[in-house]
Amino acid sequence: MSSVAERLERVRERVRRAAETAGRDPASVRLIAVSKMHDAALVRAAYEAGQREFGENYAQELGDKAEALAGLGELRWHMIGHLQKNKARHVVRHAECVHTLDSGELAAELGKRWRALPGFDPARRLDCLIEVNIAAEAQKSGVQSADVDGVARGVEAVAELRLIGLMCIPPFAADAEASRPHFQALARLRTELGGPARLPELSMGMSGDYEVAIAAGATLVRVGSAIFGERRAAKSAPA
Ligand SMILES: *Cc1c(COP(=O)(O)O)cnc(C)c1O
């Protein structure tokens, strides 16, 4: 099996090529290495190979890993999993960006908890994206497309937060092409809501479809298994 460093390099190369093929500057796409259910040692290996931004899905796991790796000074954590209000205070201690805002109430809670952090600096805001249920799936979290503007106004009303974009997870499909219309729909929604001036980031694309996402305009791709390998079995209950 190849090492994390080798896999990471391969993903970086594919990100670069996908951006160039789309006529985009490769620097306009940031790679977030999704380390959920992988040991902190693998995060460290990726960090040593130059990776700085990492994503986690569960508040507890994020906290544990962030504490274990506190010595890695340039490491940046993104919260990419569904977030309940009662976990907000754990998440703000470690994450600098939350991809999964789905209500004005969660925004208000995150703002309140961010402000309460020791050493709070009013000049430093918590970056947030709104998760959009782009295919209107019954079981999926995220905001319906028609409601995104209202939630965006709610986030923008919280002084401690900085709304930076939209995020989506398209319906699971074995074929990456199946994701394309959903990525394009998120990009269109962003255009309708004010474009990159209001929402500079599009967080979309995972191991199976990040190249398609880049073609559709992704600026943040969240890649886990292509870097870290297959995950251990899913936890029974998200922490
Ligand atoms: C797990 C996860 C990823 C990464 O998935 P891979 O298929 O392993 O790349 C990306 N985004 C979210 C929201 C996830 O939960």
PDB file of C-alpha atoms and ligand atoms in Angstrom:
ATOM      1  CA  MET A   1       0.000   0.000   0.000  1.00  0.00           C
ATOM      2  CA  SER A   2       1.265   3.455  -0.793  1.00  0.00           C
ATOM      3  CA  SER A   3       1.931   5.997   1.938  1.00  0.00           C
ATOM      4  CA  VAL A   4      -0.227   8.940   2.924  1.00  0.00           C
ATOM      5  CA  ALA A   5       2.411  11.240   1.430  1.00  0.00           C
ATOM      6  CA  GLU A   6       2.237   9.428  -1.927  1.00  0.00           C
ATOM      7  CA  ARG A   7      -1.545   9.418  -2.012  1.00  0.00           C
ATOM      8  CA  LEU A   8      -1.640  13.065  -1.062  1.00  0.00           C
ATOM      9  CA  GLU A   9       0.738  13.939  -3.861  1.00  0.00           C
ATOM     10  CA  ARG A  10      -1.415  12.021  -6.333  1.00  0.00           C
ATOM     11  CA  VAL A  11      -4.561  13.846  -5.210  1.00  0.00           C
ATOM     12  CA  ARG A  12      -2.797  17.220  -5.398  1.00  0.00           C
ATOM     13  CA  GLU A  13      -1.687  16.451  -8.923  1.00  0.00           C
ATOM     14  CA  ARG A  14      -5.220  15.492  -9.954  1.00  0.00           C
ATOM     15  CA  VAL A  15      -6.615  18.643  -8.337  1.00  0.00           C
ATOM     16  CA  ARG A  16      -4.100  20.720 -10.269  1.00  0.00           C
ATOM     17  CA  ARG A  17      -4.904  19.014 -13.560  1.00  0.00           C
ATOM     18  CA  ALA A  18      -8.663  19.264 -13.037  1.00  0.00           C
ATOM     19  CA  ALA A  19      -8.325  22.993 -12.382  1.00  0.00           C
ATOM     20  CA  GLU A  20      -6.176  23.534 -15.459  1.00  0.00           C
ATOM     21  CA  THR A  21      -8.545  21.500 -17.626  1.00  0.00           C
ATOM     22  CA  ALA A  22     -11.367  23.738 -16.403  1.00  0.00           C
ATOM     23  CA  GLY A  23      -9.331  26.833 -17.272  1.00  0.00           C
ATOM     24  CA  ARG A  24      -8.974  27.723 -13.593  1.00  0.00           C
ATOM     25  CA  ASP A  25      -6.005  28.745 -11.493  1.00  0.00           C
ATOM     26  CA  PRO A  26      -5.025  25.659  -9.443  1.00  0.00           C
ATOM     27  CA  ALA A  27      -4.475  27.970  -6.470  1.00  0.00           C
ATOM     28  CA  SER A  28      -8.220  28.705  -6.497  1.00  0.00           C
ATOM     29  CA  VAL A  29      -8.910  25.162  -5.232  1.00  0.00           C
ATOM     30  CA  ARG A  30      -7.993  24.221  -1.663  1.00  0.00           C
ATOM     31  CA  LEU A  31      -7.704  20.616  -0.607  1.00  0.00           C
ATOM     32  CA  ILE A  32      -9.183  19.666   2.760  1.00  0.00           C
ATOM     33  CA  ALA A  33      -7.931  16.274   3.949  1.00  0.00           C
ATOM     34  CA  VAL A  34     -10.819  14.508   5.689  1.00  0.00           C
ATOM     35  CA  SER A  35      -9.355  12.469   8.533  1.00  0.00           C
ATOM     36  CA  LYS A  36     -12.509  11.195  10.227  1.00  0.00           C
ATOM     37  CA  MET A  37     -12.079   7.723  11.715  1.00  0.00           C
ATOM     38  CA  HIS A  38      -8.364   7.752  10.992  1.00  0.00           C
ATOM     39  CA  ASP A  39      -5.687   7.951  13.643  1.00  0.00           C
ATOM     40  CA  ALA A  40      -3.957  11.188  14.538  1.00  0.00           C
ATOM     41  CA  ALA A  41      -0.716   9.573  13.327  1.00  0.00           C
ATOM     42  CA  LEU A  42      -2.008   9.703   9.751  1.00  0.00           C
ATOM     43  CA  VAL A  43      -2.921  13.372  10.144  1.00  0.00           C
ATOM     44  CA  ARG A  44       0.617  13.972  11.326  1.00  0.00           C
ATOM     45  CA  ALA A  45       2.001  12.140   8.286  1.00  0.00           C
ATOM     46  CA  ALA A  46      -0.094  14.309   5.959  1.00  0.00           C
ATOM     47  CA  TYR A  47       0.997  17.434   7.823  1.00  0.00           C
ATOM     48  CA  GLU A  48       4.617  16.431   7.417  1.00  0.00           C
ATOM     49  CA  ALA A  49       3.911  16.080   3.700  1.00  0.00           C
ATOM     50  CA  GLY A  50       2.768  19.708   3.650  1.00  0.00           C
ATOM     51  CA  GLN A  51      -1.003  19.383   4.149  1.00  0.00           C
ATOM     52  CA  ARG A  52      -2.400  22.075   6.454  1.00  0.00           C
ATOM     53  CA  GLU A  53      -6.194  21.926   6.258  1.00  0.00           C
ATOM     54  CA  PHE A  54      -8.080  18.966   7.679  1.00  0.00           C
ATOM     55  CA  GLY A  55     -11.746  18.094   8.041  1.00  0.00           C
ATOM     56  CA  GLU A  56     -13.599  16.152  10.720  1.00  0.00           C
ATOM     57  CA  ASN A  57     -17.253  15.138  11.012  1.00  0.00           C
ATOM     58  CA  TYR A  58     -17.808  14.616  14.703  1.00  0.00           C
ATOM     59  CA  ALA A  59     -17.317  17.215  17.415  1.00  0.00           C
ATOM     60  CA  GLN A  60     -15.811  14.750  19.893  1.00  0.00           C
ATOM     61  CA  GLU A  61     -13.365  13.245  17.407  1.00  0.00           C
ATOM     62  CA  LEU A  62     -12.378  16.713  16.224  1.00  0.00           C
ATOM     63  CA  GLY A  63     -11.638  17.757  19.808  1.00  0.00           C
ATOM     64  CA  ASP A  64      -9.641  14.628  20.612  1.00  0.00           C
ATOM     65  CA  LYS A  65      -7.526  14.887  17.476  1.00  0.00           C
ATOM     66  CA  ALA A  66      -7.015  18.621  17.782  1.00  0.00           C
ATOM     67  CA  GLU A  67      -5.716  18.155  21.309  1.00  0.00           C
ATOM     68  CA  ALA A  68      -3.464  15.259  20.320  1.00  0.00           C
ATOM     69  CA  LEU A  69      -2.002  17.366  17.496  1.00  0.00           C
ATOM     70  CA  ALA A  70      -1.933  20.745  19.225  1.00  0.00           C
ATOM     71  CA  GLY A  71       1.808  21.013  18.551  1.00  0.00           C
ATOM     72  CA  LEU A  72       1.295  21.264  14.786  1.00  0.00           C
ATOM     73  CA  GLY A  73       1.106  25.031  14.697  1.00  0.00           C
ATOM     74  CA  GLU A  74      -0.179  25.597  11.164  1.00  0.00           C
ATOM     75  CA  LEU A  75      -2.850  22.921  11.211  1.00  0.00           C
ATOM     76  CA  ARG A  76      -6.358  24.237  10.459  1.00  0.00           C
ATOM     77  CA  TRP A  77      -9.501  22.264  11.286  1.00  0.00           C
ATOM     78  CA  HIS A  78     -12.726  22.357   9.316  1.00  0.00           C
ATOM     79  CA  MET A  79     -15.943  20.981  10.793  1.00  0.00           C
ATOM     80  CA  ILE A  80     -17.682  19.277   7.881  1.00  0.00           C
ATOM     81  CA  GLY A  81     -20.210  17.051   9.656  1.00  0.00           C
ATOM     82  CA  HIS A  82     -23.758  17.804  10.732  1.00  0.00           C
ATOM     83  CA  LEU A  83     -23.600  19.964  13.843  1.00  0.00           C
ATOM     84  CA  GLN A  84     -26.092  20.087  16.674  1.00  0.00           C
ATOM     85  CA  LYS A  85     -26.420  23.277  18.642  1.00  0.00           C
ATOM     86  CA  ASN A  86     -25.331  21.625  21.882  1.00  0.00           C
ATOM     87  CA  LYS A  87     -21.972  20.712  20.294  1.00  0.00           C
ATOM     88  CA  ALA A  88     -21.232  24.245  19.099  1.00  0.00           C
ATOM     89  CA  ARG A  89     -19.130  25.159  22.110  1.00  0.00           C
ATOM     90  CA  HIS A  90     -16.844  22.143  21.580  1.00  0.00           C
ATOM     91  CA  VAL A  91     -16.408  22.868  17.901  1.00  0.00           C
ATOM     92  CA  VAL A  92     -15.456  26.535  18.228  1.00  0.00           C
ATOM     93  CA  ARG A  93     -12.531  25.595  20.442  1.00  0.00           C
ATOM     94  CA  HIS A  94     -10.793  23.871  17.560  1.00  0.00           C
ATOM     95  CA  ALA A  95     -12.379  24.576  14.184  1.00  0.00           C
ATOM     96  CA  GLU A  96     -11.752  27.736  12.192  1.00  0.00           C
ATOM     97  CA  CYS A  97     -14.352  26.930   9.600  1.00  0.00           C
ATOM     98  CA  VAL A  98     -17.754  25.236   9.850  1.00  0.00           C
ATOM     99  CA  HIS A  99     -19.192  23.929   6.559  1.00  0.00           C
ATOM    100  CA  THR A 100     -22.548  22.782   7.853  1.00  0.00           C
ATOM    101  CA  LEU A 101     -24.600  25.717   9.045  1.00  0.00           C
ATOM    102  CA  ASP A 102     -28.262  24.941   8.552  1.00  0.00           C
ATOM    103  CA  SER A 103     -30.134  27.502  10.630  1.00  0.00           C
ATOM    104  CA  GLY A 104     -29.990  30.988  12.034  1.00  0.00           C
ATOM    105  CA  GLU A 105     -30.237  29.459  15.518  1.00  0.00           C
ATOM    106  CA  LEU A 106     -27.069  27.429  14.999  1.00  0.00           C
ATOM    107  CA  ALA A 107     -25.366  30.563  13.662  1.00  0.00           C
ATOM    108  CA  ALA A 108     -26.366  32.537  16.748  1.00  0.00           C
ATOM    109  CA  GLU A 109     -25.131  29.769  19.045  1.00  0.00           C
ATOM    110  CA  LEU A 110     -21.779  29.500  17.228  1.00  0.00           C
ATOM    111  CA  GLY A 111     -21.365  33.267  17.423  1.00  0.00           C
ATOM    112  CA  LYS A 112     -22.099  33.292  21.133  1.00  0.00           C
ATOM    113  CA  ARG A 113     -19.654  30.431  21.806  1.00  0.00           C
ATOM    114  CA  TRP A 114     -16.958  31.956  19.588  1.00  0.00           C
ATOM    115  CA  ARG A 115     -17.247  35.242  21.484  1.00  0.00           C
ATOM    116  CA  ALA A 116     -16.955  33.391  24.818  1.00  0.00           C
ATOM    117  CA  LEU A 117     -13.622  31.758  23.924  1.00  0.00           C
ATOM    118  CA  PRO A 118     -10.675  32.767  26.091  1.00  0.00           C
ATOM    119  CA  GLY A 119      -8.643  35.349  24.199  1.00  0.00           C
ATOM    120  CA  PHE A 120     -11.549  36.203  21.876  1.00  0.00           C
ATOM    121  CA  ASP A 121     -10.441  38.692  19.243  1.00  0.00           C
ATOM    122  CA  PRO A 122     -13.333  40.612  17.621  1.00  0.00           C
ATOM    123  CA  ALA A 123     -11.239  41.004  14.479  1.00  0.00           C
ATOM    124  CA  ARG A 124     -11.083  37.235  13.997  1.00  0.00           C
ATOM    125  CA  ARG A 125     -14.361  35.721  12.889  1.00  0.00           C
ATOM    126  CA  LEU A 126     -15.419  32.105  12.499  1.00  0.00           C
ATOM    127  CA  ASP A 127     -15.702  31.181   8.819  1.00  0.00           C
ATOM    128  CA  CYS A 128     -18.969  29.465   7.934  1.00  0.00           C
ATOM    129  CA  LEU A 129     -20.640  27.866   4.950  1.00  0.00           C
ATOM    130  CA  ILE A 130     -24.275  26.935   4.588  1.00  0.00           C
ATOM    131  CA  GLU A 131     -24.951  23.291   3.842  1.00  0.00           C
ATOM    132  CA  VAL A 132     -27.492  23.029   1.036  1.00  0.00           C
ATOM    133  CA  ASN A 133     -29.641  19.939   0.534  1.00  0.00           C
ATOM    134  CA  ILE A 134     -29.089  20.394  -3.161  1.00  0.00           C
ATOM    135  CA  ALA A 135     -31.113  17.400  -4.394  1.00  0.00           C
ATOM    136  CA  ALA A 136     -33.892  17.925  -1.813  1.00  0.00           C
ATOM    137  CA  GLU A 137     -33.356  14.450  -0.375  1.00  0.00           C
ATOM    138  CA  ALA A 138     -35.802  13.493   2.356  1.00  0.00           C
ATOM    139  CA  GLN A 139     -33.240  12.084   4.807  1.00  0.00           C
ATOM    140  CA  LYS A 140     -30.486  14.587   4.237  1.00  0.00           C
ATOM    141  CA  SER A 141     -29.484  17.485   6.446  1.00  0.00           C
ATOM    142  CA  GLY A 142     -28.944  20.915   4.968  1.00  0.00           C
ATOM    143  CA  VAL A 143     -31.076  23.840   3.905  1.00  0.00           C
ATOM    144  CA  GLN A 144     -33.491  23.605   0.965  1.00  0.00           C
ATOM    145  CA  SER A 145     -32.327  25.780  -1.937  1.00  0.00           C
ATOM    146  CA  ALA A 146     -35.294  28.145  -1.630  1.00  0.00           C
ATOM    147  CA  ASP A 147     -34.454  28.830   2.015  1.00  0.00           C
ATOM    148  CA  VAL A 148     -30.729  29.499   1.661  1.00  0.00           C
ATOM    149  CA  ASP A 149     -31.045  33.260   1.265  1.00  0.00           C
ATOM    150  CA  GLY A 150     -32.988  33.528   4.523  1.00  0.00           C
ATOM    151  CA  VAL A 151     -30.453  31.435   6.433  1.00  0.00           C
ATOM    152  CA  ALA A 152     -27.630  33.443   4.828  1.00  0.00           C
ATOM    153  CA  ARG A 153     -29.161  36.656   6.175  1.00  0.00           C
ATOM    154  CA  GLY A 154     -29.322  35.043   9.594  1.00  0.00           C
ATOM    155  CA  VAL A 155     -25.633  34.124   9.447  1.00  0.00           C
ATOM    156  CA  GLU A 156     -24.672  37.550   8.138  1.00  0.00           C
ATOM    157  CA  ALA A 157     -26.458  39.117  11.106  1.00  0.00           C
ATOM    158  CA  VAL A 158     -24.070  37.410  13.547  1.00  0.00           C
ATOM    159  CA  ALA A 159     -21.057  39.677  14.016  1.00  0.00           C
ATOM    160  CA  GLU A 160     -18.724  36.874  15.119  1.00  0.00           C
ATOM    161  CA  LEU A 161     -19.272  34.858  11.947  1.00  0.00           C
ATOM    162  CA  ARG A 162     -18.122  35.371   8.388  1.00  0.00           C
ATOM    163  CA  LEU A 163     -20.286  33.705   5.779  1.00  0.00           C
ATOM    164  CA  ILE A 164     -17.905  32.509   3.069  1.00  0.00           C
ATOM    165  CA  GLY A 165     -19.945  30.170   0.895  1.00  0.00           C
ATOM    166  CA  LEU A 166     -22.099  27.132   0.254  1.00  0.00           C
ATOM    167  CA  MET A 167     -21.482  23.435   0.733  1.00  0.00           C
ATOM    168  CA  CYS A 168     -23.251  20.328  -0.547  1.00  0.00           C
ATOM    169  CA  ILE A 169     -23.082  16.550  -0.512  1.00  0.00           C
ATOM    170  CA  PRO A 170     -24.873  15.212  -3.597  1.00  0.00           C
ATOM    171  CA  PRO A 171     -26.799  11.919  -3.456  1.00  0.00           C
ATOM    172  CA  PHE A 172     -24.502   8.931  -3.188  1.00  0.00           C
ATOM    173  CA  ALA A 173     -23.631   7.507  -6.602  1.00  0.00           C
ATOM    174  CA  ALA A 174     -20.972   5.129  -7.877  1.00  0.00           C
ATOM    175  CA  ASP A 175     -20.495   7.274 -10.974  1.00  0.00           C
ATOM    176  CA  ALA A 176     -18.882  10.692 -10.489  1.00  0.00           C
ATOM    177  CA  GLU A 177     -20.824  12.076 -13.456  1.00  0.00           C
ATOM    178  CA  ALA A 178     -24.043  11.673 -11.486  1.00  0.00           C
ATOM    179  CA  SER A 179     -22.811  14.429  -9.163  1.00  0.00           C
ATOM    180  CA  ARG A 180     -22.231  16.963 -11.925  1.00  0.00           C
ATOM    181  CA  PRO A 181     -25.765  18.394 -12.183  1.00  0.00           C
ATOM    182  CA  HIS A 182     -25.878  18.823  -8.402  1.00  0.00           C
ATOM    183  CA  PHE A 183     -22.539  20.648  -8.315  1.00  0.00           C
ATOM    184  CA  GLN A 184     -23.729  22.829 -11.176  1.00  0.00           C
ATOM    185  CA  ALA A 185     -26.953  23.524  -9.289  1.00  0.00           C
ATOM    186  CA  LEU A 186     -24.982  24.698  -6.240  1.00  0.00           C
ATOM    187  CA  ALA A 187     -22.880  26.969  -8.447  1.00  0.00           C
ATOM    188  CA  ARG A 188     -26.060  28.418 -10.025  1.00  0.00           C
ATOM    189  CA  LEU A 189     -27.610  28.972  -6.615  1.00  0.00           C
ATOM    190  CA  ARG A 190     -24.493  30.866  -5.551  1.00  0.00           C
ATOM    191  CA  THR A 191     -24.824  33.060  -8.667  1.00  0.00           C
ATOM    192  CA  GLU A 192     -28.485  33.767  -7.883  1.00  0.00           C
ATOM    193  CA  LEU A 193     -27.636  34.759  -4.327  1.00  0.00           C
ATOM    194  CA  GLY A 194     -24.993  37.327  -5.190  1.00  0.00           C
ATOM    195  CA  GLY A 195     -22.130  35.346  -6.709  1.00  0.00           C
ATOM    196  CA  PRO A 196     -18.572  35.132  -5.397  1.00  0.00           C
ATOM    197  CA  ALA A 197     -18.718  38.682  -3.987  1.00  0.00           C
ATOM    198  CA  ARG A 198     -21.121  37.428  -1.318  1.00  0.00           C
ATOM    199  CA  LEU A 199     -20.239  33.715  -1.327  1.00  0.00           C
ATOM    200  CA  PRO A 200     -16.649  33.204  -2.482  1.00  0.00           C
ATOM    201  CA  GLU A 201     -16.368  29.511  -1.597  1.00  0.00           C
ATOM    202  CA  LEU A 202     -18.060  26.392  -2.931  1.00  0.00           C
ATOM    203  CA  SER A 203     -17.309  23.356  -0.764  1.00  0.00           C
ATOM    204  CA  MET A 204     -18.104  20.340  -2.904  1.00  0.00           C
ATOM    205  CA  GLY A 205     -16.449  17.149  -4.113  1.00  0.00           C
ATOM    206  CA  MET A 206     -15.170  14.086  -2.235  1.00  0.00           C
ATOM    207  CA  SER A 207     -12.809  11.236  -3.181  1.00  0.00           C
ATOM    208  CA  GLY A 208     -15.125   9.881  -5.861  1.00  0.00           C
ATOM    209  CA  ASP A 209     -16.049  13.106  -7.609  1.00  0.00           C
ATOM    210  CA  TYR A 210     -13.717  15.989  -6.724  1.00  0.00           C
ATOM    211  CA  GLU A 211     -12.518  16.438 -10.301  1.00  0.00           C
ATOM    212  CA  VAL A 212     -16.104  16.853 -11.488  1.00  0.00           C
ATOM    213  CA  ALA A 213     -16.667  19.315  -8.634  1.00  0.00           C
ATOM    214  CA  ILE A 214     -13.645  21.365  -9.684  1.00  0.00           C
ATOM    215  CA  ALA A 215     -14.995  21.499 -13.238  1.00  0.00           C
ATOM    216  CA  ALA A 216     -18.219  22.918 -11.774  1.00  0.00           C
ATOM    217  CA  GLY A 217     -16.389  25.562  -9.722  1.00  0.00           C
ATOM    218  CA  ALA A 218     -15.464  23.990  -6.368  1.00  0.00           C
ATOM    219  CA  THR A 219     -13.001  26.044  -4.331  1.00  0.00           C
ATOM    220  CA  LEU A 220     -12.835  23.642  -1.359  1.00  0.00           C
ATOM    221  CA  VAL A 221     -12.723  19.895  -2.003  1.00  0.00           C
ATOM    222  CA  ARG A 222     -13.109  17.494   0.930  1.00  0.00           C
ATOM    223  CA  VAL A 223     -11.106  14.356   0.229  1.00  0.00           C
ATOM    224  CA  GLY A 224     -10.760  11.523   2.729  1.00  0.00           C
ATOM    225  CA  SER A 225     -10.285   7.950   1.548  1.00  0.00           C
ATOM    226  CA  ALA A 226      -8.216   8.860  -1.525  1.00  0.00           C
ATOM    227  CA  ILE A 227      -5.618  10.235   0.912  1.00  0.00           C
ATOM    228  CA  PHE A 228      -5.994   8.144   4.051  1.00  0.00           C
ATOM    229  CA  GLY A 229      -7.371   4.871   2.684  1.00  0.00           C
ATOM    230  CA  GLU A 230     -10.584   3.131   3.639  1.00  0.00           C
ATOM    231  CA  ARG A 231     -12.062   4.139   6.965  1.00  0.00           C
ATOM    232  CA  ARG A 232     -12.678   1.873   9.913  1.00  0.00           C
ATOM    233  CA  ALA A 233     -16.324   0.862  10.327  1.00  0.00           C
ATOM    234  CA  ALA A 234     -18.616   3.791  10.998  1.00  0.00           C
ATOM    235  CA  LYS A 235     -19.232   4.654  14.607  1.00  0.00           C
ATOM    236  CA  SER A 236     -22.633   3.659  15.847  1.00  0.00           C
ATOM    237  CA  ALA A 237     -23.456   7.126  17.139  1.00  0.00           C
ATOM    238  CA  PRO A 238     -21.962  10.381  15.915  1.00  0.00           C
ATOM    239  CA  ALA A 239     -20.283  12.083  18.839  1.00  0.00           C
TER     240      ALA A 239
HETATM  241  C1  LIG B   1     -16.460  11.669   4.882  1.00  0.00           C
HETATM  242  C2  LIG B   1     -16.746  12.940   4.181  1.00  0.00           C
HETATM  243  C3  LIG B   1     -15.934  13.389   3.136  1.00  0.00           C
HETATM  244  C4  LIG B   1     -14.783  12.590   2.561  1.00  0.00           C
HETATM  245  O1  LIG B   1     -15.274  11.431   1.953  1.00  0.00           O
HETATM  246  P1  LIG B   1     -14.323  10.495   1.043  1.00  0.00           P
HETATM  247  O2  LIG B   1     -15.274   9.813   0.145  1.00  0.00           O
HETATM  248  O3  LIG B   1     -13.628   9.578   1.968  1.00  0.00           O
HETATM  249  O4  LIG B   1     -13.395  11.381   0.323  1.00  0.00           O
HETATM  250  C5  LIG B   1     -16.218  14.636   2.601  1.00  0.00           C
HETATM  251  N1  LIG B   1     -17.230  15.383   3.049  1.00  0.00           N
HETATM  252  C6  LIG B   1     -18.035  14.980   4.047  1.00  0.00           C
HETATM  253  C7  LIG B   1     -19.142  15.864   4.494  1.00  0.00           C
HETATM  254  C8  LIG B   1     -17.826  13.746   4.630  1.00  0.00           C
HETATM  255  O5  LIG B   1     -18.646  13.341   5.605  1.00  0.00           O
END
